[in-house]
Tab-separated table of C-alpha atoms and ligand atoms in Angstrom:
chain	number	residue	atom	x	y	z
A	1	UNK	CA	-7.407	18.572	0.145
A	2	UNK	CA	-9.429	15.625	-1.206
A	3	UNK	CA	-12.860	15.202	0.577
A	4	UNK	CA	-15.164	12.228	-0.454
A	5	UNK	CA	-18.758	12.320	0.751
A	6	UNK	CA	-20.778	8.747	0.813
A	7	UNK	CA	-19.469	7.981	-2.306
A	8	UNK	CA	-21.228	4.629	-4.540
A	9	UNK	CA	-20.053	2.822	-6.866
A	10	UNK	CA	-22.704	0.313	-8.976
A	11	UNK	CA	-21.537	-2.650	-11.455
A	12	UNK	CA	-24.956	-3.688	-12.616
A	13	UNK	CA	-26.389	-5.387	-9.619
A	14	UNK	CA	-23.182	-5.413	-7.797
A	15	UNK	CA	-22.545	-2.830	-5.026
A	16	UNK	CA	-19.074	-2.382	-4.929
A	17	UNK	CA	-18.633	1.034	-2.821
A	18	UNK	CA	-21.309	1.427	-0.396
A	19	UNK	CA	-21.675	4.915	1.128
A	20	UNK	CA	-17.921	5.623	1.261
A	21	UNK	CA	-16.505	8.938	3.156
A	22	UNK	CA	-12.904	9.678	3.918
A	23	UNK	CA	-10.396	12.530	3.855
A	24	UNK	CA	-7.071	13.696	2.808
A	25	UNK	CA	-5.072	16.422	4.204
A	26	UNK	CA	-2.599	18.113	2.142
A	27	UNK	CA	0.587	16.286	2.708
A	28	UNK	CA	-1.140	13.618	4.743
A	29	UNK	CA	-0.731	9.605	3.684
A	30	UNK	CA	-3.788	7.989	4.198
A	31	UNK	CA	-4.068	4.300	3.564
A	32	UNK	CA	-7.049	2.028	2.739
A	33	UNK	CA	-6.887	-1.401	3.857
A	34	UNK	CA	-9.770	-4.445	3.103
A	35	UNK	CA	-9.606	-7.737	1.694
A	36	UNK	CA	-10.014	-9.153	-1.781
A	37	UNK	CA	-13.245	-7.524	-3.157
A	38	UNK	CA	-13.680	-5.311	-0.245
A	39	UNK	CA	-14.280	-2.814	-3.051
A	40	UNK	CA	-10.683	-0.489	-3.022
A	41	UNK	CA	-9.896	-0.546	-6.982
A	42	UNK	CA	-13.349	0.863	-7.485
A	43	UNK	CA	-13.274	3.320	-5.041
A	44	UNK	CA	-9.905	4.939	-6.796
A	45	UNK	CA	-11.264	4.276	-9.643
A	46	UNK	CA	-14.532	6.646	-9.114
A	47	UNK	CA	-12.102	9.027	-7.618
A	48	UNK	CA	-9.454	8.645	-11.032
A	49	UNK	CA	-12.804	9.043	-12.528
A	50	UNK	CA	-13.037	5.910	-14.983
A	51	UNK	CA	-16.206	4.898	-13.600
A	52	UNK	CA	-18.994	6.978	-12.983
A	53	UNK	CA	-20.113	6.781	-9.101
A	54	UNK	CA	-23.710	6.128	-8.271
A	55	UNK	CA	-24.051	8.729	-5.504
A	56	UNK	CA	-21.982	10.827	-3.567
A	57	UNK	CA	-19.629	13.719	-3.652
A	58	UNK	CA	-15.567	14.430	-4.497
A	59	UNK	CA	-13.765	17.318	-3.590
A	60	UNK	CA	-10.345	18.014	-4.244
A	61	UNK	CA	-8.790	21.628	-3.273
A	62	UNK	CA	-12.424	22.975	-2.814
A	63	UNK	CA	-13.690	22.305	-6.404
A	64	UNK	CA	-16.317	19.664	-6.649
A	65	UNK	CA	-15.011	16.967	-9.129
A	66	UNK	CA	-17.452	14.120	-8.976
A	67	UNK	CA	-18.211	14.728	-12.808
A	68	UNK	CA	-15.629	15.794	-14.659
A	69	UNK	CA	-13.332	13.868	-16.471
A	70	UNK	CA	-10.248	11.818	-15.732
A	71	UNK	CA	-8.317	14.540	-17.720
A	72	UNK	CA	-9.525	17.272	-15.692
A	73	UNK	CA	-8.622	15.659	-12.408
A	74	UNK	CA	-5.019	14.889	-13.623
A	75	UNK	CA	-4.884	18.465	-14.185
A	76	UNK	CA	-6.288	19.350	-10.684
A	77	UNK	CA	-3.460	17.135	-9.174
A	78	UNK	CA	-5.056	13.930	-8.710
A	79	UNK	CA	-3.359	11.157	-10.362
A	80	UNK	CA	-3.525	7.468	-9.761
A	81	UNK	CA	-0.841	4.741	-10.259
A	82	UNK	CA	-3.030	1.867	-10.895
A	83	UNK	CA	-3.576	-1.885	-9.884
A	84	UNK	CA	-1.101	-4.045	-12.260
A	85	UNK	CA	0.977	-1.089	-13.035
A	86	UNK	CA	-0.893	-0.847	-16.416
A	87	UNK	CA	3.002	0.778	-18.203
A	88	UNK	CA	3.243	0.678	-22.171
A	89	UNK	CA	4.867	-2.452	-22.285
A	90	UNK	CA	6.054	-2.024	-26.590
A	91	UNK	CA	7.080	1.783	-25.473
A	92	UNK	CA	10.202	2.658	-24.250
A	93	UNK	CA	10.776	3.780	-20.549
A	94	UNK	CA	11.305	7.567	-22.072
A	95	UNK	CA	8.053	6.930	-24.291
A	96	UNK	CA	6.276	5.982	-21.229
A	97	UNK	CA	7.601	9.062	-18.932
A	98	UNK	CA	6.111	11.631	-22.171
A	99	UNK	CA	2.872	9.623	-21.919
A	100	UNK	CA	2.510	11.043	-18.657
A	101	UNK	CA	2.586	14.532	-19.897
A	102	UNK	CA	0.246	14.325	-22.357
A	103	UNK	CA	-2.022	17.089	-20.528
A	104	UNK	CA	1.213	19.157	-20.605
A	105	UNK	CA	2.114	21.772	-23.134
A	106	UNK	CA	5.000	23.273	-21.263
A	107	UNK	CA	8.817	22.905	-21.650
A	108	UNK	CA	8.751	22.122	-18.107
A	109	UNK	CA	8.467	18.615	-18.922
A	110	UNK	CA	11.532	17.819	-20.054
A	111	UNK	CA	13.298	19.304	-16.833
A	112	UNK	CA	10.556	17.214	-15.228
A	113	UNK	CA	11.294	13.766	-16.781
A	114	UNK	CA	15.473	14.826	-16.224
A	115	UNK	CA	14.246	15.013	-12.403
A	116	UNK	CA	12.619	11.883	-12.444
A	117	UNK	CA	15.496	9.840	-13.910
A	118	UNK	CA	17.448	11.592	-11.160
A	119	UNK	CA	15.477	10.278	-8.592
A	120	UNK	CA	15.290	7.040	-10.771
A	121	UNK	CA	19.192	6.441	-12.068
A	122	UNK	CA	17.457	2.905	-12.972
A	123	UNK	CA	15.225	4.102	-15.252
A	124	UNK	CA	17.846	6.617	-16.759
A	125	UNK	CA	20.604	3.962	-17.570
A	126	UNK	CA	17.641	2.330	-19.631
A	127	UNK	CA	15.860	5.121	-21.199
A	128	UNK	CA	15.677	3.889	-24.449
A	129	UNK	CA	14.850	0.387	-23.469
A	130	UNK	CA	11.351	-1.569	-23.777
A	131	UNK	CA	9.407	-1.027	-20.851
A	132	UNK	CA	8.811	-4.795	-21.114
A	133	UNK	CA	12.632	-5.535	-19.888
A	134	UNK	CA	11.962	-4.029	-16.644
A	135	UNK	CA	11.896	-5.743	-13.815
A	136	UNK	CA	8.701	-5.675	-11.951
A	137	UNK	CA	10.099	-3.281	-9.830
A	138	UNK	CA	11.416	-1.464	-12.085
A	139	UNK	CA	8.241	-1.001	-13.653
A	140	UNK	CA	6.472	0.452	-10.745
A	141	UNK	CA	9.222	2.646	-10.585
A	142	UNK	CA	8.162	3.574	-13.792
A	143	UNK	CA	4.667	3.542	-13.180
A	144	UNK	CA	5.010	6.201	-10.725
A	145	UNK	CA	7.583	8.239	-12.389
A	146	UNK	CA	4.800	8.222	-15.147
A	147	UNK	CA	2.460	9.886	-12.483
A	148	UNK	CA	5.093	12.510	-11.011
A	149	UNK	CA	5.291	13.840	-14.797
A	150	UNK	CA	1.869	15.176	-13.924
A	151	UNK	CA	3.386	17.013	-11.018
A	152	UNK	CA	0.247	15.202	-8.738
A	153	UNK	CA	-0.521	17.318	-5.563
A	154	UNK	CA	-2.325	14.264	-4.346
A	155	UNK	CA	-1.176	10.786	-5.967
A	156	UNK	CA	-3.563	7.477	-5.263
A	157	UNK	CA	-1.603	4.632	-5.695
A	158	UNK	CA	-3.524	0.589	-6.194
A	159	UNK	CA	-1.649	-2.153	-4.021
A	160	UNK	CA	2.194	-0.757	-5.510
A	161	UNK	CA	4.028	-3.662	-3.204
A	162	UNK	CA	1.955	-6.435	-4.904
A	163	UNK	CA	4.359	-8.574	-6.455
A	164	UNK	CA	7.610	-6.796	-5.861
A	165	UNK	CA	10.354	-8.142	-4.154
A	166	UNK	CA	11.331	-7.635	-0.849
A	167	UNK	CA	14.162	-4.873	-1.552
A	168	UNK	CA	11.668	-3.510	-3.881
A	169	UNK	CA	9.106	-3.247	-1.276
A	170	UNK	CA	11.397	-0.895	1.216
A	171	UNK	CA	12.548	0.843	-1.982
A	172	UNK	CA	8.820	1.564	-3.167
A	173	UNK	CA	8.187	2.960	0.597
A	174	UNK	CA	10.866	4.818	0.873
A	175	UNK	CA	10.093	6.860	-1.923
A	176	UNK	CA	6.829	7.291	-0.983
A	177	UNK	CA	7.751	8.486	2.626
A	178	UNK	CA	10.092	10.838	0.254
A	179	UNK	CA	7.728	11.843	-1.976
A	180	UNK	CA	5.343	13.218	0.989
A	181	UNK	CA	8.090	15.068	2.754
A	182	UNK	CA	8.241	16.971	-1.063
A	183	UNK	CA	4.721	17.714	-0.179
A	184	UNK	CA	2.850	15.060	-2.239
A	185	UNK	CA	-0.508	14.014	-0.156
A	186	UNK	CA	-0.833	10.197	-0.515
A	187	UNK	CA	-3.670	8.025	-0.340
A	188	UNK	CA	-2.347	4.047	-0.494
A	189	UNK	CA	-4.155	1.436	-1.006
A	190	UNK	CA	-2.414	-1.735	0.322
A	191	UNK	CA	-2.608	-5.642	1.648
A	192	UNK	CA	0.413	-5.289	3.350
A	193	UNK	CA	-0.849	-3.921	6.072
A	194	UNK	CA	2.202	-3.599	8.561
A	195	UNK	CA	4.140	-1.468	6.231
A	196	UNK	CA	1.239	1.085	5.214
A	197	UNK	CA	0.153	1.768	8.814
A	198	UNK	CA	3.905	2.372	9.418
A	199	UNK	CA	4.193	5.279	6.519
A	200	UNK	CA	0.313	6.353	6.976
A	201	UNK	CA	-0.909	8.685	9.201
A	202	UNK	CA	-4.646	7.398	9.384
A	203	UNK	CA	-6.281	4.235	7.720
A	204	UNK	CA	-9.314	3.508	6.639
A	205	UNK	CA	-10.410	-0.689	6.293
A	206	UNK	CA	-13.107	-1.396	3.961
A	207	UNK	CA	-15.039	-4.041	4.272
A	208	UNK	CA	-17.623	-5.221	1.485
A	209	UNK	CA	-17.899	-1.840	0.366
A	210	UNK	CA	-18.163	-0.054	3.389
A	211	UNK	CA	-15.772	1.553	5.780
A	212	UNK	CA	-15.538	-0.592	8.509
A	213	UNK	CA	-12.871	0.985	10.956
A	214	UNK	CA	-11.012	3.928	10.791
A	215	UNK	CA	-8.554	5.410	12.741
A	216	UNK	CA	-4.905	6.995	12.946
A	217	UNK	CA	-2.364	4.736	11.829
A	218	UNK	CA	-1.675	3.925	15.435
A	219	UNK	CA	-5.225	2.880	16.916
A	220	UNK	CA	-5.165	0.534	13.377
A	221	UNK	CA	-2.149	-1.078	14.471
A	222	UNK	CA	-3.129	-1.410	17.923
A	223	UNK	CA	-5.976	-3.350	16.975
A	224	UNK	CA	-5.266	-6.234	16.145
A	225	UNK	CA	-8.492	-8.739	16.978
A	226	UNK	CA	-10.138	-5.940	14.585
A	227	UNK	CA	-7.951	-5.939	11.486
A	228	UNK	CA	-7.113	-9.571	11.641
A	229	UNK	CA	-10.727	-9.611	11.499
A	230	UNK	CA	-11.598	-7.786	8.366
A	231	UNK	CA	-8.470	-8.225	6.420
A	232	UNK	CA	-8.050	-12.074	7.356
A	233	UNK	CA	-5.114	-11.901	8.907
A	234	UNK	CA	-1.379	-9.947	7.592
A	235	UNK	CA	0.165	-12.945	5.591
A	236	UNK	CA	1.026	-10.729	2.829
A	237	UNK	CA	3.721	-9.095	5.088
A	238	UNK	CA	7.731	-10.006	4.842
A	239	UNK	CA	8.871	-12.121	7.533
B	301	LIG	N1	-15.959	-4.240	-13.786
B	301	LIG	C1	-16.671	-4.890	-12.869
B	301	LIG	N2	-17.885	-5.407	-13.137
B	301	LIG	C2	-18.605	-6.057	-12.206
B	301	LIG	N3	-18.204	-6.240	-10.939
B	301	LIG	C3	-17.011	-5.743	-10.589
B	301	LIG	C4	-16.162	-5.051	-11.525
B	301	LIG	N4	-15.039	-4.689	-10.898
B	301	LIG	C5	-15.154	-5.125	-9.628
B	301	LIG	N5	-16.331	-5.762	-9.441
B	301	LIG	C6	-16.829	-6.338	-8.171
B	301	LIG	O1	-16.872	-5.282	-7.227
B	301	LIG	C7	-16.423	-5.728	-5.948
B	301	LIG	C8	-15.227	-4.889	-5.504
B	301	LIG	O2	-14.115	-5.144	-6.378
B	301	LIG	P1	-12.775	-4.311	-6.314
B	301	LIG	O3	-11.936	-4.747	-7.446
B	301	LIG	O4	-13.093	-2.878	-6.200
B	301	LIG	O5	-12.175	-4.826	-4.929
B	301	LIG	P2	-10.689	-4.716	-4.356
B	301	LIG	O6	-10.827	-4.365	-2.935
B	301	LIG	O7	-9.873	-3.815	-5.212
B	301	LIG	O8	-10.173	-6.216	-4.484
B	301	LIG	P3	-8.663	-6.764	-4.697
B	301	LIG	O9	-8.030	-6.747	-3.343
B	301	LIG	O10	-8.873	-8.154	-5.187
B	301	LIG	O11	-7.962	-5.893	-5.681
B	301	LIG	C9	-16.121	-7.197	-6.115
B	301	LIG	O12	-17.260	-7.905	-5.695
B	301	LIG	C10	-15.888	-7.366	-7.598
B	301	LIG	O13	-16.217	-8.652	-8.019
B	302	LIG	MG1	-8.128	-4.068	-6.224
């Protein structure tokens, strides 16, 4: 489904994806692991399509989307929740939900956002409130109900568990384990690295820009020396 071929990514002198490659498979989870500055945001972010990549090659559903817009790859079925959430903090929660159809012209979308408050019963009870209220939970809840609006095929989603409580944590991968059994392919970027190897199928760990292992979920897990290694040890897991 999404193919990326030694993708670069260039801040001025700063080379923060270095000759990236990885897959995903339609209704695969795939998971990219890497400590602080090992170069993840950017890397969704050349795929979201924000910033422009230096080199290299992305494919999603056989169509080669390396330079088109944002827009256009929302459209395709690539959407990304990003780092920090980013919700409309002076909108409502309902407010925030339409934001994410903005590419849509279809009546579908109010069936759509009625589904998502389904799955959400949180975010229904306080559709009219300011997304500001939220808990942080709540608002990645929100954050990714914003996405599903899009109706994603493949949804990218920037270290969701950061921050969130413990209950919030299970809660947050236990929709995304539900989420891919409705056929949404996921590619997570993470720090806590127990839980994502538990709901990926592969990993990828990224270190200083480059991919420095990869692996199925289980060879990741297995090796331990390796990750503890590159991603300085697991302290952002629960006890
Ligand atoms: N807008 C920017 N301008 C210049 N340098 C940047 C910019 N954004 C990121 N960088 C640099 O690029 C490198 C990779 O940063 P990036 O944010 O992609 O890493 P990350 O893996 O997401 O880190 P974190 O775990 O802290 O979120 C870092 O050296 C960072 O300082
Ligand atoms: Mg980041």
């Amino acid at each position: 489904m999404l193919e990326v071929e030694t993708l670069g990514v260039t801040y001025g002198r700063t080379q923060a994806v270095k000759g990236v490659s990885l897959t995903v498979a339609p209704g695969e989870i795939v998971t990219v692991l890497g400590a602080n500055g090992a170069g993840k945001t950017s890397l969704l972010r050349a795929l979201q399509g924000a910033v422009k990549p230096a080199s290299g090659r992305i494919t999603f559903n056989g169509r080669d989307l390396t330079g088109q817009s944002p827009a256009a790859r929302v459209k395709e079925g690539m959407v990304l929740v990003p780092e920090g959430r980013q919700i409309f903090v002076s909108m409502s929660v309902h407010e925030n939900l339409l934001m994410g159809a903005y590419l849509r012209r279809d009546d579908a979308v109010v069936a759509e956002i009625e589904a998502i408050y389904e799955r959400f019963p949180n975010l229904a009870d306080r559709r009219n409130a300011q997304a500001s209220s939220l808990s942080g939970g709540e608002q990645q809840m929100l954050a990714i109900g914003r996405a599903l609006v899009a109706r994603p095929r493949l949804i990218m989603l920037d270290e969701p568990s950061l921050g969130l409580s413990p209950l919030f944590v299970d809660k947050l991968f236990s929709l995304l384990g539900e989420l891919n059994r409705d056929g949404i392919g996921i590619l997570l970027v993470e720090q806590n690295t127990t839980m994502a190897l538990e709901i990926a199928q592969r990993g990828y760990v990224l270190e200083l820009g480059a991919v420095a292992i990869e692996g199925t979920a289980a060879e990741l897990s297995a090796d331990g020396a390796l990750t503890e290694a590159y991603l300085g040890g697991s302290e952002a897991e629960p006890a």
